[in-house]
Each structure stands twice: as structure tokens, then as C-alpha cells.
PDB file of C-alpha atoms in Angstrom:
ATOM      1  CA  MET A  29     -54.590 -43.758  -4.962  1.00  0.00           C
ATOM      2  CA  GLU A  30     -50.970 -44.282  -3.968  1.00  0.00           C
ATOM      3  CA  ILE A  31     -50.024 -47.964  -4.360  1.00  0.00           C
ATOM      4  CA  THR A  32     -48.985 -48.173  -0.700  1.00  0.00           C
ATOM      5  CA  GLU A  33     -52.550 -47.305   0.330  1.00  0.00           C
ATOM      6  CA  TYR A  34     -53.920 -50.568  -1.065  1.00  0.00           C
ATOM      7  CA  LYS A  35     -51.545 -52.516   1.147  1.00  0.00           C
ATOM      8  CA  ASN A  36     -52.527 -50.403   4.174  1.00  0.00           C
ATOM      9  CA  ILE A  37     -56.208 -50.977   3.511  1.00  0.00           C
ATOM     10  CA  TYR A  38     -55.759 -54.714   2.933  1.00  0.00           C
ATOM     11  CA  GLU A  39     -53.912 -55.123   6.232  1.00  0.00           C
ATOM     12  CA  LEU A  40     -56.236 -52.966   8.356  1.00  0.00           C
ATOM     13  CA  GLU A  41     -59.763 -53.025   6.922  1.00  0.00           C
ATOM     14  CA  ASP A  42     -60.920 -56.080   8.859  1.00  0.00           C
ATOM     15  CA  GLU A  43     -60.708 -54.352  12.259  1.00  0.00           C
ATOM     16  CA  HIS A  44     -60.106 -50.646  11.583  1.00  0.00           C
ATOM     17  CA  TRP A  45     -62.970 -48.596  13.035  1.00  0.00           C
ATOM     18  CA  TRP A  46     -63.700 -46.725   9.812  1.00  0.00           C
ATOM     19  CA  TYR A  47     -64.031 -49.784   7.588  1.00  0.00           C
ATOM     20  CA  ALA A  48     -65.816 -51.956  10.153  1.00  0.00           C
ATOM     21  CA  GLY A  49     -68.240 -49.172  11.044  1.00  0.00           C
ATOM     22  CA  MET A  50     -69.008 -48.198   7.466  1.00  0.00           C
ATOM     23  CA  ARG A  51     -69.605 -51.815   6.478  1.00  0.00           C
ATOM     24  CA  HIS A  52     -72.097 -52.127   9.323  1.00  0.00           C
ATOM     25  CA  ILE A  53     -73.886 -48.933   8.284  1.00  0.00           C
ATOM     26  CA  PHE A  54     -74.129 -50.104   4.679  1.00  0.00           C
ATOM     27  CA  ILE A  55     -75.453 -53.570   5.529  1.00  0.00           C
ATOM     28  CA  THR A  56     -78.048 -52.339   8.047  1.00  0.00           C
ATOM     29  CA  THR A  57     -79.207 -49.573   5.704  1.00  0.00           C
ATOM     30  CA  ILE A  58     -79.484 -51.636   2.530  1.00  0.00           C
ATOM     31  CA  ARG A  59     -81.406 -54.537   4.079  1.00  0.00           C
ATOM     32  CA  SER A  60     -84.706 -52.654   3.861  1.00  0.00           C
ATOM     33  CA  TYR A  61     -84.275 -52.357   0.079  1.00  0.00           C
ATOM     34  CA  ILE A  62     -83.735 -56.088  -0.493  1.00  0.00           C
ATOM     35  CA  LYS A  63     -86.581 -58.574  -0.201  1.00  0.00           C
ATOM     36  CA  ASN A  64     -86.135 -61.497   2.177  1.00  0.00           C
ATOM     37  CA  ASN A  65     -84.309 -64.419   0.558  1.00  0.00           C
ATOM     38  CA  GLU A  66     -84.093 -62.536  -2.742  1.00  0.00           C
ATOM     39  CA  LYS A  67     -80.840 -63.202  -4.602  1.00  0.00           C
ATOM     40  CA  ILE A  68     -79.806 -60.187  -6.623  1.00  0.00           C
ATOM     41  CA  LYS A  69     -77.059 -59.200  -9.046  1.00  0.00           C
ATOM     42  CA  ILE A  70     -74.657 -56.574  -7.672  1.00  0.00           C
ATOM     43  CA  LEU A  71     -71.824 -54.434  -9.036  1.00  0.00           C
ATOM     44  CA  ASP A  72     -69.274 -52.658  -6.831  1.00  0.00           C
ATOM     45  CA  VAL A  73     -67.726 -49.775  -8.779  1.00  0.00           C
ATOM     46  CA  GLY A  74     -64.209 -49.054  -7.554  1.00  0.00           C
ATOM     47  CA  CYS A  75     -64.040 -52.285  -5.585  1.00  0.00           C
ATOM     48  CA  GLY A  76     -60.536 -51.718  -4.185  1.00  0.00           C
ATOM     49  CA  THR A  77     -59.304 -54.781  -2.301  1.00  0.00           C
ATOM     50  CA  GLY A  78     -62.640 -56.556  -2.770  1.00  0.00           C
ATOM     51  CA  TYR A  79     -63.595 -56.730   0.912  1.00  0.00           C
ATOM     52  CA  ASN A  80     -67.034 -55.221   0.282  1.00  0.00           C
ATOM     53  CA  ILE A  81     -67.654 -57.794  -2.425  1.00  0.00           C
ATOM     54  CA  LYS A  82     -67.079 -60.525   0.167  1.00  0.00           C
ATOM     55  CA  ILE A  83     -69.668 -59.088   2.559  1.00  0.00           C
ATOM     56  CA  MET A  84     -72.250 -58.534  -0.200  1.00  0.00           C
ATOM     57  CA  ARG A  85     -72.167 -62.172  -1.338  1.00  0.00           C
ATOM     58  CA  LYS A  86     -74.924 -62.928   1.163  1.00  0.00           C
ATOM     59  CA  PHE A  87     -77.260 -60.909  -1.074  1.00  0.00           C
ATOM     60  CA  GLY A  88     -76.442 -62.605  -4.366  1.00  0.00           C
ATOM     61  CA  GLU A  89     -73.955 -62.611  -7.240  1.00  0.00           C
ATOM     62  CA  VAL A  90     -71.398 -59.795  -6.934  1.00  0.00           C
ATOM     63  CA  TYR A  91     -69.085 -58.286  -9.542  1.00  0.00           C
ATOM     64  CA  GLY A  92     -66.463 -55.583  -9.182  1.00  0.00           C
ATOM     65  CA  ILE A  93     -64.474 -53.151 -11.279  1.00  0.00           C
ATOM     66  CA  ASP A  94     -61.460 -51.006 -10.422  1.00  0.00           C
ATOM     67  CA  TYR A  95     -59.100 -49.008 -12.618  1.00  0.00           C
ATOM     68  CA  SER A  96     -56.062 -50.108 -10.582  1.00  0.00           C
ATOM     69  CA  LYS A  97     -54.129 -53.302 -11.295  1.00  0.00           C
ATOM     70  CA  GLU A  98     -52.902 -53.127  -7.703  1.00  0.00           C
ATOM     71  CA  ALA A  99     -56.488 -53.245  -6.436  1.00  0.00           C
ATOM     72  CA  ILE A 100     -57.244 -56.326  -8.517  1.00  0.00           C
ATOM     73  CA  LYS A 101     -54.129 -57.992  -7.099  1.00  0.00           C
ATOM     74  CA  PHE A 102     -55.482 -57.560  -3.581  1.00  0.00           C
ATOM     75  CA  CYS A 103     -58.901 -58.799  -4.700  1.00  0.00           C
ATOM     76  CA  LYS A 104     -57.191 -62.072  -5.612  1.00  0.00           C
ATOM     77  CA  LEU A 105     -55.520 -62.187  -2.185  1.00  0.00           C
ATOM     78  CA  ASN A 106     -59.001 -61.771  -0.701  1.00  0.00           C
ATOM     79  CA  LYS A 107     -60.164 -64.705  -2.881  1.00  0.00           C
ATOM     80  CA  VAL A 108     -62.558 -62.415  -4.740  1.00  0.00           C
ATOM     81  CA  LYS A 109     -63.452 -63.336  -8.313  1.00  0.00           C
ATOM     82  CA  ASN A 110     -65.625 -61.626 -10.936  1.00  0.00           C
ATOM     83  CA  VAL A 111     -63.480 -58.471 -10.933  1.00  0.00           C
ATOM     84  CA  LYS A 112     -62.252 -56.487 -13.935  1.00  0.00           C
ATOM     85  CA  ILE A 113     -59.886 -53.597 -14.560  1.00  0.00           C
ATOM     86  CA  ALA A 114     -62.145 -50.796 -15.782  1.00  0.00           C
ATOM     87  CA  SER A 115     -63.066 -47.168 -15.210  1.00  0.00           C
ATOM     88  CA  ALA A 116     -66.278 -45.958 -13.586  1.00  0.00           C
ATOM     89  CA  GLU A 117     -66.655 -43.689 -16.615  1.00  0.00           C
ATOM     90  CA  LYS A 118     -66.790 -46.688 -18.964  1.00  0.00           C
ATOM     91  CA  ILE A 119     -68.310 -49.650 -17.158  1.00  0.00           C
ATOM     92  CA  PRO A 120     -67.910 -52.861 -19.236  1.00  0.00           C
ATOM     93  CA  PHE A 121     -71.422 -54.231 -18.726  1.00  0.00           C
ATOM     94  CA  LYS A 122     -74.641 -53.977 -20.721  1.00  0.00           C
ATOM     95  CA  ASP A 123     -77.499 -51.648 -19.871  1.00  0.00           C
ATOM     96  CA  ASN A 124     -79.885 -52.749 -17.100  1.00  0.00           C
ATOM     97  CA  THR A 125     -77.663 -55.560 -15.797  1.00  0.00           C
ATOM     98  CA  PHE A 126     -77.624 -55.082 -12.009  1.00  0.00           C
ATOM     99  CA  ASP A 127     -80.244 -54.880  -9.267  1.00  0.00           C
ATOM    100  CA  LEU A 128     -77.837 -53.015  -6.985  1.00  0.00           C
ATOM    101  CA  VAL A 129     -74.827 -50.856  -7.864  1.00  0.00           C
ATOM    102  CA  THR A 130     -72.534 -49.602  -5.106  1.00  0.00           C
ATOM    103  CA  SER A 131     -69.611 -47.200  -5.112  1.00  0.00           C
ATOM    104  CA  PHE A 132     -67.719 -46.217  -1.976  1.00  0.00           C
ATOM    105  CA  GLU A 133     -65.252 -43.291  -1.988  1.00  0.00           C
ATOM    106  CA  VAL A 134     -64.702 -43.422  -5.750  1.00  0.00           C
ATOM    107  CA  LEU A 135     -66.285 -40.510  -7.645  1.00  0.00           C
ATOM    108  CA  TYR A 136     -64.106 -37.995  -5.804  1.00  0.00           C
ATOM    109  CA  HIS A 137     -60.851 -39.429  -7.206  1.00  0.00           C
ATOM    110  CA  LYS A 138     -58.708 -37.539  -9.699  1.00  0.00           C
ATOM    111  CA  GLY A 139     -58.882 -40.665 -11.861  1.00  0.00           C
ATOM    112  CA  ILE A 140     -62.533 -39.771 -12.472  1.00  0.00           C
ATOM    113  CA  LYS A 141     -62.392 -36.966 -15.030  1.00  0.00           C
ATOM    114  CA  ASP A 142     -66.164 -36.401 -14.993  1.00  0.00           C
ATOM    115  CA  ASP A 143     -68.091 -37.520 -11.914  1.00  0.00           C
ATOM    116  CA  ASN A 144     -71.426 -36.872 -13.656  1.00  0.00           C
ATOM    117  CA  LYS A 145     -70.386 -39.236 -16.458  1.00  0.00           C
ATOM    118  CA  ALA A 146     -69.454 -41.879 -13.884  1.00  0.00           C
ATOM    119  CA  LEU A 147     -72.824 -41.549 -12.156  1.00  0.00           C
ATOM    120  CA  GLN A 148     -74.543 -41.758 -15.533  1.00  0.00           C
ATOM    121  CA  GLU A 149     -72.677 -45.003 -16.243  1.00  0.00           C
ATOM    122  CA  ILE A 150     -73.710 -46.374 -12.845  1.00  0.00           C
ATOM    123  CA  LYS A 151     -77.306 -45.540 -13.689  1.00  0.00           C
ATOM    124  CA  ARG A 152     -76.983 -47.147 -17.142  1.00  0.00           C
ATOM    125  CA  VAL A 153     -75.927 -50.574 -15.863  1.00  0.00           C
ATOM    126  CA  CYS A 154     -78.518 -50.522 -13.069  1.00  0.00           C
ATOM    127  CA  LYS A 155     -81.879 -52.138 -13.813  1.00  0.00           C
ATOM    128  CA  LYS A 156     -85.056 -50.061 -13.860  1.00  0.00           C
ATOM    129  CA  ASN A 157     -86.195 -49.617 -10.235  1.00  0.00           C
ATOM    130  CA  GLY A 158     -82.775 -50.895  -9.186  1.00  0.00           C
ATOM    131  CA  ILE A 159     -80.896 -49.385  -6.255  1.00  0.00           C
ATOM    132  CA  ILE A 160     -77.758 -47.232  -6.334  1.00  0.00           C
ATOM    133  CA  VAL A 161     -75.728 -46.749  -3.129  1.00  0.00           C
ATOM    134  CA  ILE A 162     -72.893 -44.221  -3.116  1.00  0.00           C
ATOM    135  CA  ARG A 163     -70.706 -42.906  -0.298  1.00  0.00           C
ATOM    136  CA  LEU A 164     -68.359 -39.947  -0.696  1.00  0.00           C
ATOM    137  CA  PRO A 165     -66.196 -37.588   1.367  1.00  0.00           C
ATOM    138  CA  ALA A 166     -68.117 -34.514   2.537  1.00  0.00           C
ATOM    139  CA  PHE A 167     -67.417 -30.778   2.762  1.00  0.00           C
ATOM    140  CA  ASN A 168     -64.434 -29.021   1.195  1.00  0.00           C
ATOM    141  CA  ILE A 169     -63.597 -27.522   4.585  1.00  0.00           C
ATOM    142  CA  LEU A 170     -62.442 -31.024   5.605  1.00  0.00           C
ATOM    143  CA  LYS A 171     -59.969 -31.406   2.745  1.00  0.00           C
ATOM    144  CA  ARG A 172     -56.559 -32.432   4.096  1.00  0.00           C
ATOM    145  CA  LYS A 173     -53.251 -33.889   2.961  1.00  0.00           C
ATOM    146  CA  HIS A 174     -54.768 -37.350   3.340  1.00  0.00           C
ATOM    147  CA  ASP A 175     -56.966 -36.470   0.346  1.00  0.00           C
ATOM    148  CA  ASN A 176     -53.825 -36.008  -1.733  1.00  0.00           C
ATOM    149  CA  GLN A 177     -52.473 -39.370  -0.582  1.00  0.00           C
ATOM    150  CA  VAL A 178     -55.596 -41.138  -1.834  1.00  0.00           C
ATOM    151  CA  HIS A 179     -55.801 -38.892  -4.938  1.00  0.00           C
ATOM    152  CA  GLY A 180     -59.004 -37.203  -3.795  1.00  0.00           C
ATOM    153  CA  ILE A 181     -59.821 -33.944  -5.599  1.00  0.00           C
ATOM    154  CA  ARG A 182     -63.502 -33.472  -4.740  1.00  0.00           C
ATOM    155  CA  ARG A 183     -65.717 -33.394  -1.691  1.00  0.00           C
ATOM    156  CA  TYR A 184     -69.482 -33.216  -1.744  1.00  0.00           C
ATOM    157  CA  ASN A 185     -72.423 -31.732   0.102  1.00  0.00           C
ATOM    158  CA  LYS A 186     -76.104 -32.558   0.073  1.00  0.00           C
ATOM    159  CA  LYS A 187     -76.984 -29.790  -2.384  1.00  0.00           C
ATOM    160  CA  ALA A 188     -74.429 -30.984  -4.951  1.00  0.00           C
ATOM    161  CA  ILE A 189     -75.601 -34.614  -4.716  1.00  0.00           C
ATOM    162  CA  ILE A 190     -79.256 -33.642  -5.141  1.00  0.00           C
ATOM    163  CA  LYS A 191     -78.371 -31.576  -8.225  1.00  0.00           C
ATOM    164  CA  MET A 192     -76.369 -34.438  -9.791  1.00  0.00           C
ATOM    165  CA  CYS A 193     -79.185 -36.921  -9.269  1.00  0.00           C
ATOM    166  CA  LYS A 194     -81.863 -34.523 -10.520  1.00  0.00           C
ATOM    167  CA  ASN A 195     -79.926 -33.884 -13.735  1.00  0.00           C
ATOM    168  CA  LEU A 196     -79.757 -37.642 -14.376  1.00  0.00           C
ATOM    169  CA  ASN A 197     -83.354 -38.349 -13.319  1.00  0.00           C
ATOM    170  CA  ILE A 198     -82.245 -40.513 -10.402  1.00  0.00           C
ATOM    171  CA  LYS A 199     -84.678 -40.559  -7.489  1.00  0.00           C
ATOM    172  CA  ILE A 200     -82.994 -40.140  -4.106  1.00  0.00           C
ATOM    173  CA  GLU A 201     -84.531 -42.441  -1.502  1.00  0.00           C
ATOM    174  CA  LYS A 202     -82.222 -41.418   1.347  1.00  0.00           C
ATOM    175  CA  ILE A 203     -79.368 -38.956   1.818  1.00  0.00           C
ATOM    176  CA  THR A 204     -77.461 -38.465   5.048  1.00  0.00           C
ATOM    177  CA  TYR A 205     -74.101 -37.395   6.352  1.00  0.00           C
ATOM    178  CA  LEU A 206     -72.054 -39.967   8.270  1.00  0.00           C
ATOM    179  CA  ASN A 207     -69.358 -40.004  10.934  1.00  0.00           C
ATOM    180  CA  ALA A 208     -70.600 -36.897  12.745  1.00  0.00           C
ATOM    181  CA  LEU A 209     -68.589 -37.328  15.964  1.00  0.00           C
ATOM    182  CA  PRO A 210     -65.128 -36.478  14.529  1.00  0.00           C
ATOM    183  CA  PHE A 211     -66.488 -33.669  12.324  1.00  0.00           C
ATOM    184  CA  LEU A 212     -65.504 -30.663  14.463  1.00  0.00           C
ATOM    185  CA  PRO A 213     -62.071 -32.030  15.478  1.00  0.00           C
ATOM    186  CA  LEU A 214     -61.298 -32.720  11.812  1.00  0.00           C
ATOM    187  CA  VAL A 215     -62.383 -29.210  10.798  1.00  0.00           C
ATOM    188  CA  ILE A 216     -59.831 -27.892  13.299  1.00  0.00           C
ATOM    189  CA  ILE A 217     -57.122 -30.320  12.130  1.00  0.00           C
ATOM    190  CA  ALA A 218     -57.743 -29.419   8.473  1.00  0.00           C
ATOM    191  CA  SER A 219     -57.507 -25.706   9.306  1.00  0.00           C
ATOM    192  CA  LEU A 220     -54.231 -26.210  11.181  1.00  0.00           C
ATOM    193  CA  GLU A 221     -52.802 -28.212   8.280  1.00  0.00           C
ATOM    194  CA  ARG A 222     -53.534 -25.334   5.924  1.00  0.00           C
ATOM    195  CA  ILE A 223     -51.826 -22.867   8.270  1.00  0.00           C
ATOM    196  CA  PHE A 224     -48.723 -24.831   9.260  1.00  0.00           C
ATOM    197  CA  ASN A 225     -48.397 -27.174   6.254  1.00  0.00           C
ATOM    198  CA  PRO A 226     -46.974 -30.117   8.235  1.00  0.00           C
ATOM    199  CA  LYS A 227     -45.619 -33.248   6.599  1.00  0.00           C
ATOM    200  CA  VAL A 228     -48.601 -35.587   6.858  1.00  0.00           C
ATOM    201  CA  ASP A 229     -49.194 -38.886   5.121  1.00  0.00           C
ATOM    202  CA  SER A 230     -52.175 -41.232   5.090  1.00  0.00           C
ATOM    203  CA  ASP A 231     -54.830 -41.525   7.799  1.00  0.00           C
ATOM    204  CA  ILE A 232     -54.992 -45.246   7.049  1.00  0.00           C
ATOM    205  CA  LYS A 233     -52.876 -46.611   9.852  1.00  0.00           C
ATOM    206  CA  LYS A 234     -53.242 -48.764  12.935  1.00  0.00           C
ATOM    207  CA  THR A 235     -55.214 -47.014  15.679  1.00  0.00           C
ATOM    208  CA  ASN A 236     -54.882 -47.395  19.437  1.00  0.00           C
ATOM    209  CA  LYS A 237     -57.123 -50.338  20.399  1.00  0.00           C
ATOM    210  CA  LEU A 238     -59.256 -48.368  22.884  1.00  0.00           C
ATOM    211  CA  ILE A 239     -59.772 -45.444  20.512  1.00  0.00           C
ATOM    212  CA  ASN A 240     -60.448 -47.854  17.650  1.00  0.00           C
ATOM    213  CA  ASN A 241     -63.179 -49.612  19.654  1.00  0.00           C
ATOM    214  CA  ILE A 242     -64.777 -46.343  20.792  1.00  0.00           C
ATOM    215  CA  LEU A 243     -64.982 -45.008  17.242  1.00  0.00           C
ATOM    216  CA  LYS A 244     -66.150 -48.345  15.849  1.00  0.00           C
ATOM    217  CA  TYR A 245     -68.972 -48.683  18.368  1.00  0.00           C
ATOM    218  CA  TYR A 246     -69.912 -45.067  17.784  1.00  0.00           C
ATOM    219  CA  LEU A 247     -70.424 -45.871  14.093  1.00  0.00           C
ATOM    220  CA  LEU A 248     -72.465 -48.944  15.022  1.00  0.00           C
ATOM    221  CA  LEU A 249     -74.700 -46.610  17.036  1.00  0.00           C
ATOM    222  CA  GLU A 250     -74.808 -44.113  14.197  1.00  0.00           C
ATOM    223  CA  GLY A 251     -76.034 -46.906  11.930  1.00  0.00           C
ATOM    224  CA  LYS A 252     -79.116 -47.238  14.141  1.00  0.00           C
ATOM    225  CA  ILE A 253     -79.618 -43.480  14.288  1.00  0.00           C
ATOM    226  CA  ILE A 254     -79.602 -42.935  10.523  1.00  0.00           C
ATOM    227  CA  ASN A 255     -82.290 -45.578  10.080  1.00  0.00           C
ATOM    228  CA  LYS A 256     -84.565 -43.103  11.859  1.00  0.00           C
ATOM    229  CA  ILE A 257     -83.155 -39.682  10.916  1.00  0.00           C
ATOM    230  CA  ASN A 258     -80.709 -38.170   8.439  1.00  0.00           C
ATOM    231  CA  LEU A 259     -77.677 -36.506  10.006  1.00  0.00           C
ATOM    232  CA  PRO A 260     -77.119 -32.796   9.164  1.00  0.00           C
ATOM    233  CA  PHE A 261     -73.314 -33.007   9.079  1.00  0.00           C
ATOM    234  CA  GLY A 262     -70.449 -35.502   9.065  1.00  0.00           C
ATOM    235  CA  THR A 263     -67.184 -36.329   7.358  1.00  0.00           C
ATOM    236  CA  SER A 264     -68.889 -38.438   4.664  1.00  0.00           C
ATOM    237  CA  ILE A 265     -72.154 -38.383   2.783  1.00  0.00           C
ATOM    238  CA  LEU A 266     -74.217 -41.451   1.822  1.00  0.00           C
ATOM    239  CA  PHE A 267     -77.075 -41.530  -0.623  1.00  0.00           C
ATOM    240  CA  ILE A 268     -79.358 -44.317  -1.731  1.00  0.00           C
ATOM    241  CA  ALA A 269     -81.161 -43.754  -5.015  1.00  0.00           C
ATOM    242  CA  ARG A 270     -83.436 -45.574  -7.421  1.00  0.00           C
ATOM    243  CA  LYS A 271     -83.206 -45.696 -11.206  1.00  0.00           C
ATOM    244  CA  MET A 272     -86.507 -44.483 -12.613  1.00  0.00           C
ATOM    245  CA  ASN A 273     -85.893 -45.066 -16.323  1.00  0.00           C
TER     246      ASN A 273
END
């Protein structure tokens, strides 16, 4: 990821519709997998600025890793401890250490040479019957210049995720697309970018307050919807899996 992106995220992630909405979806979805009052051990792989570590503290003891020194710097600004500089392909923890391992928008990065190896490492440090939660960008048709800005080289679909998990003997508990509302507009925008090749930088920027609120509350609604059904399309894909052995 470009260094400037960490600063953008740090400054905007508290209120930006994408981050606020996705945090809500994660928290509401994961609650059903955690027993009441149970304190668990958690690892966030590719923790970025550490904001997700802060919100997961309510569930127990949280650790984070990120390959970027810049990310760790912003973790410190967020008063987040227990973070290390490390790659998802070589996680510096023993086997069967964590009850829950999360990774949000990480495996698609060019810094990950082998996404299967990274998922295997995530499985390794997760306890037997532990939970793995991963969110990734969806559908190659949505690839845009923003992907280049954040060093994204892969996008995923349901079929690819199922194949990855099957090869590693990881049992998928839930798999759904997310952020369905902007899907069609972004397909059109991505197509136009490929045709006209405009100079475009990051999507991580301050959004008009009204639009920001509309999109944020849409994602809050989507969080309720996906607790009942899995969405057939969206700009991201989320899967929750369990380590079987």
C-alpha cells in the first residue's frame, strides 16, 4: 500500500461509511460465534492502523501483525499495543495459539506472494475449532486504479474462496458478498476507467456528509440482511470458516 494511504485511513476510518459500515457488519456477524462473556485470544493479520484491534478488545486479548512499518506507526498513534512487523506468509506465533484470526483486505495485496500460503499460516495459528474471518475485494470486473494505489493485484469470487478452503481442509461456515448497492455503478466506473484511462488516485477520501450517511446506514442495514441470507453479489466478499484439524 502507498504510504500516503495509511495516513488517509487513519484520518478517515472513524466516520467514513466504508470503515464504519464494515466494522458494524463484522461485529454483528461474529457475535454468534463467541459465547457470552467468553474472553478469547485474537489475531488480526494485516492490522493496518490498528483500529479493528481496538474494537475487538471487547472480546478478549488482541494481537496484530502487519508487514509495513508505517502501519505499526499508526497503531502506536491509535494506542494499540501487541503488534509486530511480520508477513501473513510467515506469522510469528506458535501453532494453535488463537481462538479467532481475522484478516481484512490483505490476501489480495502484491506483498502476498502466495495467498494460499498466507491462508495456510492463518489456519496454522488458529486453534482447533477456532474461527477464521476474512474479507476481500470481489470480482475482477471491479478492478480499478484504486487497486493499484493500495497495491491490490487479486480479486476473489465465491468459487475461488471455496476451492482455497477445501484444499486446506477449512470448513466454511458462512460466505457472502458485501456492499451490493454500489456494485453496478462501480462496474460502469471500472469499465470507463479501462476505456478512457483517466488519472485517478485513491478512493479513500472525505465523502460528502449526506452521501456518507446514506452509504453508512445502507451497510448497517446490509449487516442485518446477511444475518438471514447470503448476498449473491457485491464489491467485497466475506467468509467465516472453522479450523477442523
